């Protein structure tokens, strides 16, 4: 990872961001939390590694990433958001990552990116990127968000035993991408558009346009019981909840869980 290039380019943008790079670390989210324990006032700090040895995913799952091939990073960001607005950070981050990748691959019509509730990015219907959002100081107006992002960039061999259908930018495009360029564009977009976090309705409206869920039959699993249910995804509400109509015709809102498309 060319961190000198990254730091230099960030400096040119005027964005104040501390970049802390590790050749290897267990999990950038864990490293970020350890860093915050020592430096509680840390903000605008990017923890980055080329080799994440024990990456964490949602639902206590593991996140595997080939050493040196992909992007695995965590952004520490303090935001003045109410408890009801916390979810918006998931939507905001995935939306920014999605738009960044769309911009980069704008001329490649074979690269079909899509957002999947609540914060995944799919490429050609396979999982490309995941986000693990953690939080400190939930009780104070300014909260510390630990935003962990994994993007499969240049990995082309995936463990067949993994439950999900996974892909990477290189697997779909045949071309190697510069991880630094993607990360730089993401950071620029992230810091430029934070105003969207203050307009949840607009954010969700934009997010929905980039997902393809409305009206689809899906399979849904709650975090609490992991039992799959079939339902129709009717909408995503302005506060980010997934609105599902179950087989009995009852409409319910869910704030966490996981969906599988096309059942
Ligand atoms: C998921 O889809 O389940 C979320 C995956 C999040 C993975 C990223 S990689 C960088 C950061 N550090 C971690 O341990 N996890 C997140």
PDB file of C-alpha atoms and ligand atoms in Angstrom:
ATOM      1  CA  UNK A   1       0.000   0.000   0.000  1.00  0.00           C
ATOM      2  CA  UNK A   2       1.489   3.335  -1.053  1.00  0.00           C
ATOM      3  CA  UNK A   3       0.612   5.335   2.058  1.00  0.00           C
ATOM      4  CA  UNK A   4       3.000   8.183   1.146  1.00  0.00           C
ATOM      5  CA  UNK A   5       0.968   8.804  -2.035  1.00  0.00           C
ATOM      6  CA  UNK A   6      -2.290   8.549  -0.097  1.00  0.00           C
ATOM      7  CA  UNK A   7      -1.192  10.962   2.647  1.00  0.00           C
ATOM      8  CA  UNK A   8       0.163  13.426   0.096  1.00  0.00           C
ATOM      9  CA  UNK A   9      -3.015  13.393  -1.999  1.00  0.00           C
ATOM     10  CA  UNK A  10      -5.211  13.799   1.100  1.00  0.00           C
ATOM     11  CA  UNK A  11      -3.065  16.735   2.186  1.00  0.00           C
ATOM     12  CA  UNK A  12      -3.705  18.413  -1.200  1.00  0.00           C
ATOM     13  CA  UNK A  13      -7.482  18.172  -0.697  1.00  0.00           C
ATOM     14  CA  UNK A  14      -7.334  20.095   2.584  1.00  0.00           C
ATOM     15  CA  UNK A  15      -9.176  17.287   4.407  1.00  0.00           C
ATOM     16  CA  UNK A  16      -7.709  16.846   7.860  1.00  0.00           C
ATOM     17  CA  UNK A  17      -7.304  13.089   8.185  1.00  0.00           C
ATOM     18  CA  UNK A  18      -4.775  11.060  10.174  1.00  0.00           C
ATOM     19  CA  UNK A  19      -3.831   7.873   8.390  1.00  0.00           C
ATOM     20  CA  UNK A  20      -2.439   5.057  10.505  1.00  0.00           C
ATOM     21  CA  UNK A  21      -1.170   2.118   8.481  1.00  0.00           C
ATOM     22  CA  UNK A  22      -0.366  -1.401   9.676  1.00  0.00           C
ATOM     23  CA  UNK A  23       1.293  -4.010   7.466  1.00  0.00           C
ATOM     24  CA  UNK A  24      -0.792  -6.498   9.423  1.00  0.00           C
ATOM     25  CA  UNK A  25      -3.467  -6.301  12.107  1.00  0.00           C
ATOM     26  CA  UNK A  26      -6.209  -8.558  13.427  1.00  0.00           C
ATOM     27  CA  UNK A  27      -9.119  -6.281  12.592  1.00  0.00           C
ATOM     28  CA  UNK A  28      -9.035  -2.586  11.769  1.00  0.00           C
ATOM     29  CA  UNK A  29     -12.244  -2.108  13.817  1.00  0.00           C
ATOM     30  CA  UNK A  30     -10.576  -3.681  16.828  1.00  0.00           C
ATOM     31  CA  UNK A  31      -7.423  -1.608  16.267  1.00  0.00           C
ATOM     32  CA  UNK A  32      -9.616   1.506  16.009  1.00  0.00           C
ATOM     33  CA  UNK A  33     -11.317   0.663  19.321  1.00  0.00           C
ATOM     34  CA  UNK A  34      -7.945   0.087  21.020  1.00  0.00           C
ATOM     35  CA  UNK A  35      -6.708   3.372  19.576  1.00  0.00           C
ATOM     36  CA  UNK A  36      -9.817   5.160  20.905  1.00  0.00           C
ATOM     37  CA  UNK A  37      -9.293   3.665  24.359  1.00  0.00           C
ATOM     38  CA  UNK A  38      -5.917   5.456  24.436  1.00  0.00           C
ATOM     39  CA  UNK A  39      -7.045   8.530  22.490  1.00  0.00           C
ATOM     40  CA  UNK A  40     -10.732   9.124  23.265  1.00  0.00           C
ATOM     41  CA  UNK A  41     -10.777  12.454  21.428  1.00  0.00           C
ATOM     42  CA  UNK A  42      -9.552  10.883  18.160  1.00  0.00           C
ATOM     43  CA  UNK A  43     -11.579  11.976  15.132  1.00  0.00           C
ATOM     44  CA  UNK A  44     -11.051  11.867  11.367  1.00  0.00           C
ATOM     45  CA  UNK A  45      -8.646   8.969  11.734  1.00  0.00           C
ATOM     46  CA  UNK A  46      -8.221   6.202   9.193  1.00  0.00           C
ATOM     47  CA  UNK A  47      -6.885   2.833  10.333  1.00  0.00           C
ATOM     48  CA  UNK A  48      -5.694   0.888   7.333  1.00  0.00           C
ATOM     49  CA  UNK A  49      -4.067  -2.486   6.774  1.00  0.00           C
ATOM     50  CA  UNK A  50      -2.927  -4.654   3.894  1.00  0.00           C
ATOM     51  CA  UNK A  51      -3.292  -7.848   5.864  1.00  0.00           C
ATOM     52  CA  UNK A  52      -6.250  -8.226   8.175  1.00  0.00           C
ATOM     53  CA  UNK A  53      -5.845 -11.562   9.928  1.00  0.00           C
ATOM     54  CA  UNK A  54      -9.114 -11.782  11.909  1.00  0.00           C
ATOM     55  CA  UNK A  55     -11.558  -9.485  10.096  1.00  0.00           C
ATOM     56  CA  UNK A  56     -15.010  -9.177  11.627  1.00  0.00           C
ATOM     57  CA  UNK A  57     -18.299  -9.072   9.750  1.00  0.00           C
ATOM     58  CA  UNK A  58     -21.891  -8.403  10.773  1.00  0.00           C
ATOM     59  CA  UNK A  59     -23.680 -11.129  12.801  1.00  0.00           C
ATOM     60  CA  UNK A  60     -20.337 -12.064  14.394  1.00  0.00           C
ATOM     61  CA  UNK A  61     -19.170 -13.522  11.116  1.00  0.00           C
ATOM     62  CA  UNK A  62     -15.612 -13.461   9.818  1.00  0.00           C
ATOM     63  CA  UNK A  63     -14.455 -11.241   6.968  1.00  0.00           C
ATOM     64  CA  UNK A  64     -11.771 -12.886   4.862  1.00  0.00           C
ATOM     65  CA  UNK A  65      -9.465 -10.805   2.721  1.00  0.00           C
ATOM     66  CA  UNK A  66      -6.434 -11.964   0.755  1.00  0.00           C
ATOM     67  CA  UNK A  67      -3.285 -10.205   2.049  1.00  0.00           C
ATOM     68  CA  UNK A  68      -2.218  -7.311  -0.177  1.00  0.00           C
ATOM     69  CA  UNK A  69      -5.174  -7.618  -2.555  1.00  0.00           C
ATOM     70  CA  UNK A  70      -8.071  -5.652  -1.110  1.00  0.00           C
ATOM     71  CA  UNK A  71      -9.156  -2.659   0.924  1.00  0.00           C
ATOM     72  CA  UNK A  72      -9.720  -3.173   4.649  1.00  0.00           C
ATOM     73  CA  UNK A  73      -9.971   0.017   6.660  1.00  0.00           C
ATOM     74  CA  UNK A  74     -11.815   1.709   9.495  1.00  0.00           C
ATOM     75  CA  UNK A  75     -12.675   5.359   9.705  1.00  0.00           C
ATOM     76  CA  UNK A  76     -13.065   6.933  13.146  1.00  0.00           C
ATOM     77  CA  UNK A  77     -15.535   9.783  12.771  1.00  0.00           C
ATOM     78  CA  UNK A  78     -17.275  11.882  15.401  1.00  0.00           C
ATOM     79  CA  UNK A  79     -20.767  12.977  14.376  1.00  0.00           C
ATOM     80  CA  UNK A  80     -23.456  14.913  16.141  1.00  0.00           C
ATOM     81  CA  UNK A  81     -26.393  12.599  15.474  1.00  0.00           C
ATOM     82  CA  UNK A  82     -29.345  11.525  17.610  1.00  0.00           C
ATOM     83  CA  UNK A  83     -29.906   7.867  18.495  1.00  0.00           C
ATOM     84  CA  UNK A  84     -32.598   7.711  15.773  1.00  0.00           C
ATOM     85  CA  UNK A  85     -30.095   8.922  13.193  1.00  0.00           C
ATOM     86  CA  UNK A  86     -27.355   6.363  13.944  1.00  0.00           C
ATOM     87  CA  UNK A  87     -28.553   4.008  11.187  1.00  0.00           C
ATOM     88  CA  UNK A  88     -28.072   6.762   8.634  1.00  0.00           C
ATOM     89  CA  UNK A  89     -24.302   6.307   8.885  1.00  0.00           C
ATOM     90  CA  UNK A  90     -24.695   2.789   7.441  1.00  0.00           C
ATOM     91  CA  UNK A  91     -26.699   4.162   4.530  1.00  0.00           C
ATOM     92  CA  UNK A  92     -24.398   7.129   4.061  1.00  0.00           C
ATOM     93  CA  UNK A  93     -21.185   5.067   4.004  1.00  0.00           C
ATOM     94  CA  UNK A  94     -22.529   2.418   1.637  1.00  0.00           C
ATOM     95  CA  UNK A  95     -24.026   5.094  -0.620  1.00  0.00           C
ATOM     96  CA  UNK A  96     -20.701   6.981  -0.783  1.00  0.00           C
ATOM     97  CA  UNK A  97     -18.758   3.800  -1.486  1.00  0.00           C
ATOM     98  CA  UNK A  98     -21.272   2.828  -4.159  1.00  0.00           C
ATOM     99  CA  UNK A  99     -21.142   6.219  -5.903  1.00  0.00           C
ATOM    100  CA  UNK A 100     -17.326   6.197  -5.719  1.00  0.00           C
ATOM    101  CA  UNK A 101     -17.152   2.821  -7.468  1.00  0.00           C
ATOM    102  CA  UNK A 102     -19.793   3.843 -10.038  1.00  0.00           C
ATOM    103  CA  UNK A 103     -17.735   6.951 -10.880  1.00  0.00           C
ATOM    104  CA  UNK A 104     -14.540   4.921 -11.295  1.00  0.00           C
ATOM    105  CA  UNK A 105     -16.165   2.306 -13.528  1.00  0.00           C
ATOM    106  CA  UNK A 106     -18.511   4.687 -15.334  1.00  0.00           C
ATOM    107  CA  UNK A 107     -17.443   3.570 -18.805  1.00  0.00           C
ATOM    108  CA  UNK A 108     -17.629  -0.149 -18.062  1.00  0.00           C
ATOM    109  CA  UNK A 109     -21.221  -1.204 -18.671  1.00  0.00           C
ATOM    110  CA  UNK A 110     -20.488  -4.758 -17.483  1.00  0.00           C
ATOM    111  CA  UNK A 111     -19.962  -3.521 -13.927  1.00  0.00           C
ATOM    112  CA  UNK A 112     -23.414  -3.525 -12.422  1.00  0.00           C
ATOM    113  CA  UNK A 113     -23.179  -2.148  -8.865  1.00  0.00           C
ATOM    114  CA  UNK A 114     -26.132  -2.268  -6.507  1.00  0.00           C
ATOM    115  CA  UNK A 115     -26.817  -1.445  -2.866  1.00  0.00           C
ATOM    116  CA  UNK A 116     -28.275  -4.150  -0.661  1.00  0.00           C
ATOM    117  CA  UNK A 117     -29.993  -3.341   2.637  1.00  0.00           C
ATOM    118  CA  UNK A 118     -28.641  -2.324   5.017  1.00  0.00           C
ATOM    119  CA  UNK A 119     -25.078  -1.595   3.861  1.00  0.00           C
ATOM    120  CA  UNK A 120     -23.690  -4.092   1.340  1.00  0.00           C
ATOM    121  CA  UNK A 121     -22.551  -3.370  -2.170  1.00  0.00           C
ATOM    122  CA  UNK A 122     -23.213  -6.021  -4.765  1.00  0.00           C
ATOM    123  CA  UNK A 123     -21.432  -6.244  -8.084  1.00  0.00           C
ATOM    124  CA  UNK A 124     -23.181  -8.280 -10.762  1.00  0.00           C
ATOM    125  CA  UNK A 125     -25.381  -9.677  -7.956  1.00  0.00           C
ATOM    126  CA  UNK A 126     -22.449 -10.925  -5.873  1.00  0.00           C
ATOM    127  CA  UNK A 127     -21.117  -9.425  -2.660  1.00  0.00           C
ATOM    128  CA  UNK A 128     -18.311  -6.939  -3.285  1.00  0.00           C
ATOM    129  CA  UNK A 129     -18.209  -4.935  -0.086  1.00  0.00           C
ATOM    130  CA  UNK A 130     -19.416  -5.014   3.489  1.00  0.00           C
ATOM    131  CA  UNK A 131     -19.514  -2.480   6.293  1.00  0.00           C
ATOM    132  CA  UNK A 132     -19.317  -3.079  10.035  1.00  0.00           C
ATOM    133  CA  UNK A 133     -20.499  -0.041  11.958  1.00  0.00           C
ATOM    134  CA  UNK A 134     -19.685   0.204  15.645  1.00  0.00           C
ATOM    135  CA  UNK A 135     -20.267   3.009  18.060  1.00  0.00           C
ATOM    136  CA  UNK A 136     -18.908   4.650  21.212  1.00  0.00           C
ATOM    137  CA  UNK A 137     -20.434   7.351  23.422  1.00  0.00           C
ATOM    138  CA  UNK A 138     -23.996   6.494  22.411  1.00  0.00           C
ATOM    139  CA  UNK A 139     -25.317   8.585  25.325  1.00  0.00           C
ATOM    140  CA  UNK A 140     -23.659  11.844  24.269  1.00  0.00           C
ATOM    141  CA  UNK A 141     -24.822  14.147  21.424  1.00  0.00           C
ATOM    142  CA  UNK A 142     -21.514  13.741  19.588  1.00  0.00           C
ATOM    143  CA  UNK A 143     -20.983  10.043  18.993  1.00  0.00           C
ATOM    144  CA  UNK A 144     -17.832   8.254  17.892  1.00  0.00           C
ATOM    145  CA  UNK A 145     -18.504   6.092  14.850  1.00  0.00           C
ATOM    146  CA  UNK A 146     -16.160   3.240  14.015  1.00  0.00           C
ATOM    147  CA  UNK A 147     -16.860   2.629  10.361  1.00  0.00           C
ATOM    148  CA  UNK A 148     -15.194  -0.542   9.090  1.00  0.00           C
ATOM    149  CA  UNK A 149     -15.198  -1.148   5.348  1.00  0.00           C
ATOM    150  CA  UNK A 150     -14.027  -4.126   3.351  1.00  0.00           C
ATOM    151  CA  UNK A 151     -13.913  -3.972  -0.447  1.00  0.00           C
ATOM    152  CA  UNK A 152     -12.721  -6.865  -2.570  1.00  0.00           C
ATOM    153  CA  UNK A 153     -10.471  -5.202  -5.113  1.00  0.00           C
ATOM    154  CA  UNK A 154      -7.878  -7.513  -6.678  1.00  0.00           C
ATOM    155  CA  UNK A 155      -8.626 -10.878  -5.082  1.00  0.00           C
ATOM    156  CA  UNK A 156      -9.695 -13.444  -7.680  1.00  0.00           C
ATOM    157  CA  UNK A 157      -9.794 -16.696  -5.755  1.00  0.00           C
ATOM    158  CA  UNK A 158     -12.474 -17.081  -3.089  1.00  0.00           C
ATOM    159  CA  UNK A 159     -12.903 -19.829  -0.560  1.00  0.00           C
ATOM    160  CA  UNK A 160     -15.701 -22.047  -1.898  1.00  0.00           C
ATOM    161  CA  UNK A 161     -16.855 -22.870   1.639  1.00  0.00           C
ATOM    162  CA  UNK A 162     -17.994 -19.269   2.203  1.00  0.00           C
ATOM    163  CA  UNK A 163     -21.780 -19.076   2.362  1.00  0.00           C
ATOM    164  CA  UNK A 164     -22.210 -16.018   0.212  1.00  0.00           C
ATOM    165  CA  UNK A 165     -21.551 -15.486  -3.431  1.00  0.00           C
ATOM    166  CA  UNK A 166     -18.522 -13.193  -3.374  1.00  0.00           C
ATOM    167  CA  UNK A 167     -16.719 -11.230  -6.036  1.00  0.00           C
ATOM    168  CA  UNK A 168     -14.141  -8.499  -6.581  1.00  0.00           C
ATOM    169  CA  UNK A 169     -13.545  -5.625  -8.962  1.00  0.00           C
ATOM    170  CA  UNK A 170     -10.799  -7.594 -10.715  1.00  0.00           C
ATOM    171  CA  UNK A 171     -12.839 -10.796 -10.930  1.00  0.00           C
ATOM    172  CA  UNK A 172     -15.633  -8.947 -12.763  1.00  0.00           C
ATOM    173  CA  UNK A 173     -13.586  -6.504 -14.851  1.00  0.00           C
ATOM    174  CA  UNK A 174     -10.465  -8.551 -15.513  1.00  0.00           C
ATOM    175  CA  UNK A 175      -8.422  -5.483 -14.574  1.00  0.00           C
ATOM    176  CA  UNK A 176      -6.270  -4.705 -11.560  1.00  0.00           C
ATOM    177  CA  UNK A 177      -7.341  -1.563  -9.684  1.00  0.00           C
ATOM    178  CA  UNK A 178      -5.166   0.714  -7.575  1.00  0.00           C
ATOM    179  CA  UNK A 179      -6.446   0.428  -4.015  1.00  0.00           C
ATOM    180  CA  UNK A 180      -5.057   3.862  -3.124  1.00  0.00           C
ATOM    181  CA  UNK A 181      -7.053   5.557  -5.922  1.00  0.00           C
ATOM    182  CA  UNK A 182     -10.316   3.977  -4.777  1.00  0.00           C
ATOM    183  CA  UNK A 183      -9.681   4.861  -1.148  1.00  0.00           C
ATOM    184  CA  UNK A 184      -8.725   8.431  -2.016  1.00  0.00           C
ATOM    185  CA  UNK A 185     -11.928   8.980  -4.027  1.00  0.00           C
ATOM    186  CA  UNK A 186     -13.989   7.432  -1.242  1.00  0.00           C
ATOM    187  CA  UNK A 187     -12.435   9.725   1.382  1.00  0.00           C
ATOM    188  CA  UNK A 188     -12.968  12.816  -0.792  1.00  0.00           C
ATOM    189  CA  UNK A 189     -16.621  11.918  -1.413  1.00  0.00           C
ATOM    190  CA  UNK A 190     -17.213  10.974   2.224  1.00  0.00           C
ATOM    191  CA  UNK A 191     -15.953  14.299   3.578  1.00  0.00           C
ATOM    192  CA  UNK A 192     -17.548  16.365   0.800  1.00  0.00           C
ATOM    193  CA  UNK A 193     -21.094  15.071   1.174  1.00  0.00           C
ATOM    194  CA  UNK A 194     -21.589  14.786   4.952  1.00  0.00           C
ATOM    195  CA  UNK A 195     -24.417  17.333   4.640  1.00  0.00           C
ATOM    196  CA  UNK A 196     -26.539  14.387   3.440  1.00  0.00           C
ATOM    197  CA  UNK A 197     -26.413  12.982   6.966  1.00  0.00           C
ATOM    198  CA  UNK A 198     -28.472  15.948   8.076  1.00  0.00           C
ATOM    199  CA  UNK A 199     -31.175  15.138   5.528  1.00  0.00           C
ATOM    200  CA  UNK A 200     -32.078  11.534   6.227  1.00  0.00           C
ATOM    201  CA  UNK A 201     -35.070  11.569   3.868  1.00  0.00           C
ATOM    202  CA  UNK A 202     -32.955  12.693   0.936  1.00  0.00           C
ATOM    203  CA  UNK A 203     -30.213  10.204   1.827  1.00  0.00           C
ATOM    204  CA  UNK A 204     -32.635   7.278   1.934  1.00  0.00           C
ATOM    205  CA  UNK A 205     -34.311   8.487  -1.273  1.00  0.00           C
ATOM    206  CA  UNK A 206     -30.917   8.494  -3.028  1.00  0.00           C
ATOM    207  CA  UNK A 207     -29.954   5.165  -1.483  1.00  0.00           C
ATOM    208  CA  UNK A 208     -33.170   3.486  -2.672  1.00  0.00           C
ATOM    209  CA  UNK A 209     -32.548   4.559  -6.257  1.00  0.00           C
ATOM    210  CA  UNK A 210     -29.292   2.580  -6.159  1.00  0.00           C
ATOM    211  CA  UNK A 211     -30.853  -0.555  -4.722  1.00  0.00           C
ATOM    212  CA  UNK A 212     -33.278  -2.841  -6.440  1.00  0.00           C
ATOM    213  CA  UNK A 213     -35.344  -4.173  -3.616  1.00  0.00           C
ATOM    214  CA  UNK A 214     -38.776  -2.530  -3.785  1.00  0.00           C
ATOM    215  CA  UNK A 215     -41.518  -5.044  -4.598  1.00  0.00           C
ATOM    216  CA  UNK A 216     -39.122  -8.001  -4.597  1.00  0.00           C
ATOM    217  CA  UNK A 217     -39.686 -11.307  -2.873  1.00  0.00           C
ATOM    218  CA  UNK A 218     -36.833 -11.817  -0.432  1.00  0.00           C
ATOM    219  CA  UNK A 219     -35.707 -14.037   2.392  1.00  0.00           C
ATOM    220  CA  UNK A 220     -35.141 -12.267   5.689  1.00  0.00           C
ATOM    221  CA  UNK A 221     -33.277 -13.304   8.836  1.00  0.00           C
ATOM    222  CA  UNK A 222     -33.485 -11.396  12.103  1.00  0.00           C
ATOM    223  CA  UNK A 223     -30.299 -10.913  14.101  1.00  0.00           C
ATOM    224  CA  UNK A 224     -32.026 -12.357  17.181  1.00  0.00           C
ATOM    225  CA  UNK A 225     -33.221 -15.749  15.927  1.00  0.00           C
ATOM    226  CA  UNK A 226     -31.595 -16.398  12.535  1.00  0.00           C
ATOM    227  CA  UNK A 227     -34.812 -18.094  11.291  1.00  0.00           C
ATOM    228  CA  UNK A 228     -35.428 -17.325   7.595  1.00  0.00           C
ATOM    229  CA  UNK A 229     -38.781 -15.834   6.574  1.00  0.00           C
ATOM    230  CA  UNK A 230     -40.053 -15.125   3.092  1.00  0.00           C
ATOM    231  CA  UNK A 231     -41.581 -11.702   2.529  1.00  0.00           C
ATOM    232  CA  UNK A 232     -42.099  -8.928   0.012  1.00  0.00           C
ATOM    233  CA  UNK A 233     -39.829  -5.934   0.511  1.00  0.00           C
ATOM    234  CA  UNK A 234     -42.204  -3.010   0.160  1.00  0.00           C
ATOM    235  CA  UNK A 235     -39.962  -0.107   1.042  1.00  0.00           C
ATOM    236  CA  UNK A 236     -37.188   1.381   3.133  1.00  0.00           C
ATOM    237  CA  UNK A 237     -38.646   3.963   5.481  1.00  0.00           C
ATOM    238  CA  UNK A 238     -37.069   7.440   5.865  1.00  0.00           C
ATOM    239  CA  UNK A 239     -35.430   6.241   9.107  1.00  0.00           C
ATOM    240  CA  UNK A 240     -33.786   3.331   7.292  1.00  0.00           C
ATOM    241  CA  UNK A 241     -36.066   0.485   8.400  1.00  0.00           C
ATOM    242  CA  UNK A 242     -36.833  -2.318   6.005  1.00  0.00           C
ATOM    243  CA  UNK A 243     -40.615  -2.593   5.532  1.00  0.00           C
ATOM    244  CA  UNK A 244     -41.598  -6.180   4.873  1.00  0.00           C
ATOM    245  CA  UNK A 245     -44.990  -7.692   4.115  1.00  0.00           C
ATOM    246  CA  UNK A 246     -45.023 -11.279   5.322  1.00  0.00           C
ATOM    247  CA  UNK A 247     -46.954 -14.200   3.860  1.00  0.00           C
ATOM    248  CA  UNK A 248     -49.950 -13.369   6.098  1.00  0.00           C
ATOM    249  CA  UNK A 249     -50.078  -9.893   4.576  1.00  0.00           C
ATOM    250  CA  UNK A 250     -48.813  -8.147   7.732  1.00  0.00           C
ATOM    251  CA  UNK A 251     -46.467  -5.195   7.250  1.00  0.00           C
ATOM    252  CA  UNK A 252     -43.539  -4.939   9.708  1.00  0.00           C
ATOM    253  CA  UNK A 253     -40.515  -2.673  10.052  1.00  0.00           C
ATOM    254  CA  UNK A 254     -37.062  -4.051  10.793  1.00  0.00           C
ATOM    255  CA  UNK A 255     -33.973  -2.092  11.772  1.00  0.00           C
ATOM    256  CA  UNK A 256     -31.457  -4.911  11.617  1.00  0.00           C
ATOM    257  CA  UNK A 257     -31.159  -8.273   9.975  1.00  0.00           C
ATOM    258  CA  UNK A 258     -30.127  -9.667   6.661  1.00  0.00           C
ATOM    259  CA  UNK A 259     -31.864 -10.262   3.370  1.00  0.00           C
ATOM    260  CA  UNK A 260     -31.236 -12.621   0.522  1.00  0.00           C
ATOM    261  CA  UNK A 261     -32.568 -11.530  -2.848  1.00  0.00           C
ATOM    262  CA  UNK A 262     -34.273 -13.642  -5.501  1.00  0.00           C
ATOM    263  CA  UNK A 263     -35.790 -16.592  -3.666  1.00  0.00           C
TER     264      UNK A 263
HETATM  265  C1  LIG B   1     -20.191  -7.626   6.646  1.00  0.00           C
HETATM  266  O1  LIG B   1     -20.602  -7.554   5.492  1.00  0.00           O
HETATM  267  O2  LIG B   1     -20.520  -8.556   7.392  1.00  0.00           O
HETATM  268  C2  LIG B   1     -19.314  -6.510   7.159  1.00  0.00           C
HETATM  269  C3  LIG B   1     -17.874  -6.733   6.809  1.00  0.00           C
HETATM  270  C4  LIG B   1     -16.954  -5.626   7.295  1.00  0.00           C
HETATM  271  C5  LIG B   1     -15.497  -5.921   7.040  1.00  0.00           C
HETATM  272  C6  LIG B   1     -14.611  -4.763   7.355  1.00  0.00           C
HETATM  273  S1  LIG B   1     -12.958  -5.009   6.784  1.00  0.00           S
HETATM  274  C7  LIG B   1     -12.399  -3.641   7.690  1.00  0.00           C
HETATM  275  C8  LIG B   1     -13.158  -3.617   9.000  1.00  0.00           C
HETATM  276  N1  LIG B   1     -12.465  -4.390  10.010  1.00  0.00           N
HETATM  277  C9  LIG B   1     -13.127  -5.496  10.356  1.00  0.00           C
HETATM  278  O3  LIG B   1     -12.749  -6.352  11.165  1.00  0.00           O
HETATM  279  N2  LIG B   1     -14.299  -5.545   9.682  1.00  0.00           N
HETATM  280  C10 LIG B   1     -14.475  -4.393   8.823  1.00  0.00           C
END
